Short mmCIF file of C-alpha atoms in Angstrom, two decimals:
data_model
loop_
_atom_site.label_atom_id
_atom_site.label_comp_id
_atom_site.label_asym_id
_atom_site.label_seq_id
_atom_site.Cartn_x
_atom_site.Cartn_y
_atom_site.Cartn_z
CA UNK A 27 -17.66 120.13 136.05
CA UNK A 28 -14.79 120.04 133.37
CA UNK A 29 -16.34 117.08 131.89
CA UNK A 30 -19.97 118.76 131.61
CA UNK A 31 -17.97 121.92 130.39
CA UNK A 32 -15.70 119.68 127.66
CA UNK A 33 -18.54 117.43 126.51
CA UNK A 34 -21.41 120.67 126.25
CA UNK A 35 -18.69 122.67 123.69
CA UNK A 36 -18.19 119.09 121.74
CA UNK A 37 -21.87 119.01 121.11
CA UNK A 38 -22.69 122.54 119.99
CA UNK A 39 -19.99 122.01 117.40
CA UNK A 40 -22.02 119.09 115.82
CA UNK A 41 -21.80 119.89 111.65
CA UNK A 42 -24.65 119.50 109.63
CA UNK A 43 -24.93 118.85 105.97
CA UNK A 44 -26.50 121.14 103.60
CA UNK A 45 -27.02 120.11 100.13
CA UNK A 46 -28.59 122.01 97.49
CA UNK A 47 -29.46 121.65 93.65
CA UNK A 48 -28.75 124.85 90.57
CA UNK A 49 -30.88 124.75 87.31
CA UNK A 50 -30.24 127.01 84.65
CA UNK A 51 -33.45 129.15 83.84
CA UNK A 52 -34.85 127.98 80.69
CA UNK A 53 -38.50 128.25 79.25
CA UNK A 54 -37.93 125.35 77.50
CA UNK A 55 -37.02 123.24 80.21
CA UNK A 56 -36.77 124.84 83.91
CA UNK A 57 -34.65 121.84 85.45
CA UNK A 58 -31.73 121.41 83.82
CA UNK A 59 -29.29 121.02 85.56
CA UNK A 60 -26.12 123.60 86.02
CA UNK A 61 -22.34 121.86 86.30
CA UNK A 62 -19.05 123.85 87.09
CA UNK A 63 -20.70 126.85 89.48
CA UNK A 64 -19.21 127.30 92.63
CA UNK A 65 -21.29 127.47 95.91
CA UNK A 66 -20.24 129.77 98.40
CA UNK A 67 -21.70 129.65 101.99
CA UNK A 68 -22.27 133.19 103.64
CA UNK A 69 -22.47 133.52 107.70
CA UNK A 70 -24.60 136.14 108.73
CA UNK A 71 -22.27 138.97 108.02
CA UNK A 72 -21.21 137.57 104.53
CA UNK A 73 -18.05 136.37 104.92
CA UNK A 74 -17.45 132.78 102.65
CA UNK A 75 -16.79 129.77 105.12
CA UNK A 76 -16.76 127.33 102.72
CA UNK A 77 -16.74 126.85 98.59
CA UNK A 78 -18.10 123.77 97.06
CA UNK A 79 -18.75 123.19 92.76
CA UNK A 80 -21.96 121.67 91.37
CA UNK A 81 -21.27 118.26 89.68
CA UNK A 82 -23.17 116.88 86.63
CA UNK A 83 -26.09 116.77 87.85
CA UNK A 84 -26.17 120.73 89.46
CA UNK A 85 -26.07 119.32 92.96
CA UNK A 86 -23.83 120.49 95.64
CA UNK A 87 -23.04 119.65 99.39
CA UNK A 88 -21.64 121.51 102.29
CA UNK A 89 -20.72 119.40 104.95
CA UNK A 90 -19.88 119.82 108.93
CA UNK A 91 -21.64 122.91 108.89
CA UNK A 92 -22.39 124.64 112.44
CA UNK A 93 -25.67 126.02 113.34
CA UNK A 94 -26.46 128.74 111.89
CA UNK A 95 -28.14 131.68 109.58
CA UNK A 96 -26.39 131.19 106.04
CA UNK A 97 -26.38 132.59 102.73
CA UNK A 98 -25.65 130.07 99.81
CA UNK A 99 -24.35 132.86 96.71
CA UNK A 100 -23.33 131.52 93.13
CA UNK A 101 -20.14 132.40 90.75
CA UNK A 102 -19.09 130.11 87.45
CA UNK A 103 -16.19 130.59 85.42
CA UNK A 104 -18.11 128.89 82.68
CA UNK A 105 -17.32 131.59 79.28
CA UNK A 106 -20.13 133.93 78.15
CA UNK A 107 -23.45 132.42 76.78
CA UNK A 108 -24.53 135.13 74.01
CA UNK A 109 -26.15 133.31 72.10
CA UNK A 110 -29.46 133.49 74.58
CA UNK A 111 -29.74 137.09 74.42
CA UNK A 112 -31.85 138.29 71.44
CA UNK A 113 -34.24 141.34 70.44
CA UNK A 114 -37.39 139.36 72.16
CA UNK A 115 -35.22 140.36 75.37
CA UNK A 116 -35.59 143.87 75.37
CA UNK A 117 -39.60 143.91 74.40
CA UNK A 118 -40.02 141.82 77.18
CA UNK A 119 -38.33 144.45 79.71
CA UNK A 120 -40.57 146.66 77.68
CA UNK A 121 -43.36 144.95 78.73
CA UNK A 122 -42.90 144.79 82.16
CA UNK A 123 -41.16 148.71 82.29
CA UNK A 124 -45.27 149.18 80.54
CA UNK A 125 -46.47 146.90 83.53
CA UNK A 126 -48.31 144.56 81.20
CA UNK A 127 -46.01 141.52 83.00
CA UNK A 128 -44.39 140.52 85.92
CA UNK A 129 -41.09 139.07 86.07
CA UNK A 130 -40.18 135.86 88.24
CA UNK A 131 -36.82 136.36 90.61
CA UNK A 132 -34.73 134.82 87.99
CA UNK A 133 -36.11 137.26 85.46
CA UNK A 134 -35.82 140.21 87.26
CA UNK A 135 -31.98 139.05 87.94
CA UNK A 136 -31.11 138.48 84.17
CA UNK A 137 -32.94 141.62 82.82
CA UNK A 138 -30.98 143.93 85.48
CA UNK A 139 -27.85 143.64 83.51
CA UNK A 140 -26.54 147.29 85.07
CA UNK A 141 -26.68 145.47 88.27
CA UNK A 142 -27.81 148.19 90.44
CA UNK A 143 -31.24 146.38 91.85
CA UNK A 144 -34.23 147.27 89.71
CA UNK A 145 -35.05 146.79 86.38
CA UNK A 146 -35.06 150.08 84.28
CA UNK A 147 -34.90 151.87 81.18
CA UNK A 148 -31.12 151.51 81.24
CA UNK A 149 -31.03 147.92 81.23
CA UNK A 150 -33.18 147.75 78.26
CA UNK A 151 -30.85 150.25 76.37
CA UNK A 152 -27.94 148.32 77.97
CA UNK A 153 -29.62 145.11 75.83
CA UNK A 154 -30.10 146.91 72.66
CA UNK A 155 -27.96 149.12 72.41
CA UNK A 156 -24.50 148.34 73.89
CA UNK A 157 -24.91 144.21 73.97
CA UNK A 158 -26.82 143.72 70.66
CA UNK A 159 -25.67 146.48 68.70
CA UNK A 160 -22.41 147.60 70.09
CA UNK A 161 -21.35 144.06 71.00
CA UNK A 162 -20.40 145.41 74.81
CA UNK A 163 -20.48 142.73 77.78
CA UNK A 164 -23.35 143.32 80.45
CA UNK A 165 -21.66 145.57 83.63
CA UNK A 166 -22.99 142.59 85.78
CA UNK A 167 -20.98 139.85 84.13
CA UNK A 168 -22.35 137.19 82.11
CA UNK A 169 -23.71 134.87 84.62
CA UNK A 170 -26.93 135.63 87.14
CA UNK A 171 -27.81 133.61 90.17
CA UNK A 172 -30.33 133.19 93.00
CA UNK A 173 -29.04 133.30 96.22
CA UNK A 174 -30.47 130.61 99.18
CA UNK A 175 -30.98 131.61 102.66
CA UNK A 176 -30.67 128.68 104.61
CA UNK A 177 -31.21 128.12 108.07
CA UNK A 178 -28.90 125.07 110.13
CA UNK A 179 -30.49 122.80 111.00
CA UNK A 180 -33.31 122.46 109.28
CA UNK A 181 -36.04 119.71 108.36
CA UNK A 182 -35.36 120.40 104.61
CA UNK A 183 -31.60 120.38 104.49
CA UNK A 184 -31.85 119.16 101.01
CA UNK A 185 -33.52 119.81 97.64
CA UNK A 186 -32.70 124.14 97.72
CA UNK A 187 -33.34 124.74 94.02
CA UNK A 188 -31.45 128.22 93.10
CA UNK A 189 -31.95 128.99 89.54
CA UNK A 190 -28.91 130.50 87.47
CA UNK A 191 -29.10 132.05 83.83
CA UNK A 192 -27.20 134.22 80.96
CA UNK A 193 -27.56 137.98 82.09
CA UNK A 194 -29.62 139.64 79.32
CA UNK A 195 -31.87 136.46 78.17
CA UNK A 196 -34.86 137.44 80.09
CA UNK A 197 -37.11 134.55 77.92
CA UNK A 198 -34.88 131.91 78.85
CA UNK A 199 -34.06 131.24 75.35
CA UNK A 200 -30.79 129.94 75.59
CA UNK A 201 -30.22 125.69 76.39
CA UNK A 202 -27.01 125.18 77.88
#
């Protein structure tokens, strides 16, 4: 019975590998790849089991990892990229505050530089105003990611694509 007991714990502990891919969100070019951001895998309550960085090519790997309902979140270090953010930024949030466009997940992320969940009047001042104008960095930080929910195991443990961009640069001018 202690043998049935011993080898049925060994088992359930059987890691997994997860491996995933970050692009930064360009409309020139929606697959380049982004080096130097750090992966963080969530359990189910959020706390950070394990960190991992992207390499060269934006890929990254968690290994050993238990069964499971995840979250896969994004930081970088990587030094503000203003030079993305321009006055087609704000007419675009324009647009879509007008509902003459939709935004795609990554777009609704970078144009919500207030960082409070929706995109508003506010972040379009925040753009024109206090960024453009008044030189003032965005209250969400510089950098914007898509987060990955990820269920272990899973058929398609590789090839998550989360997209990452300069908060503000809503057209995905900037090429890192």
């Amino acid at each position: 019975l202690s043998f049935l007991l011993l080898s049925a714990t060994a088992f359930s502990q059987i890691g997994y590998s997860f491996t995933g891919y970050v692009n930064y969100y360009s409309n020139s070019n929606d697959s380049l790849p982004f080096s130097g951001v750090t992966a963080h895998l969530r359990d189910s309550i959020g706390i950070i089991i394990d960190s991992t960085t992207t390499d060269n090519e934006g890929n990254y790997t968690f290994n050993n990892v238990v069964s499971g309902n995840y979250t896969v979140t994004f930081t970088t270090d990587k030094p503000a990229a203003s030079k993305g953010v321009n006055l087609t930024d704000p007419f675009i949030i324009e647009q879509r505050l007008s509902e003459i466009i939709t935004f795609d997940a990554i777009q609704e992320l970078a144009a919500d530089v207030n960082g409070d969940g929706e995109v508003t009047q506010q972040d379009y001042d925040l753009i024109l105003i206090s960024y453009l104008n008044e030189g003032k960095p965005f209250p969400v930080g510089p950098w914007v990611f898509e987060t990955a929910s990820v269920t272990i195991p899973t058929a398609a443990r590789e090839g998550f694509t989360s997209r990452g961009g300069s908060s503000g640069d809503v057209n995905g001018s900037l090429v890192p």
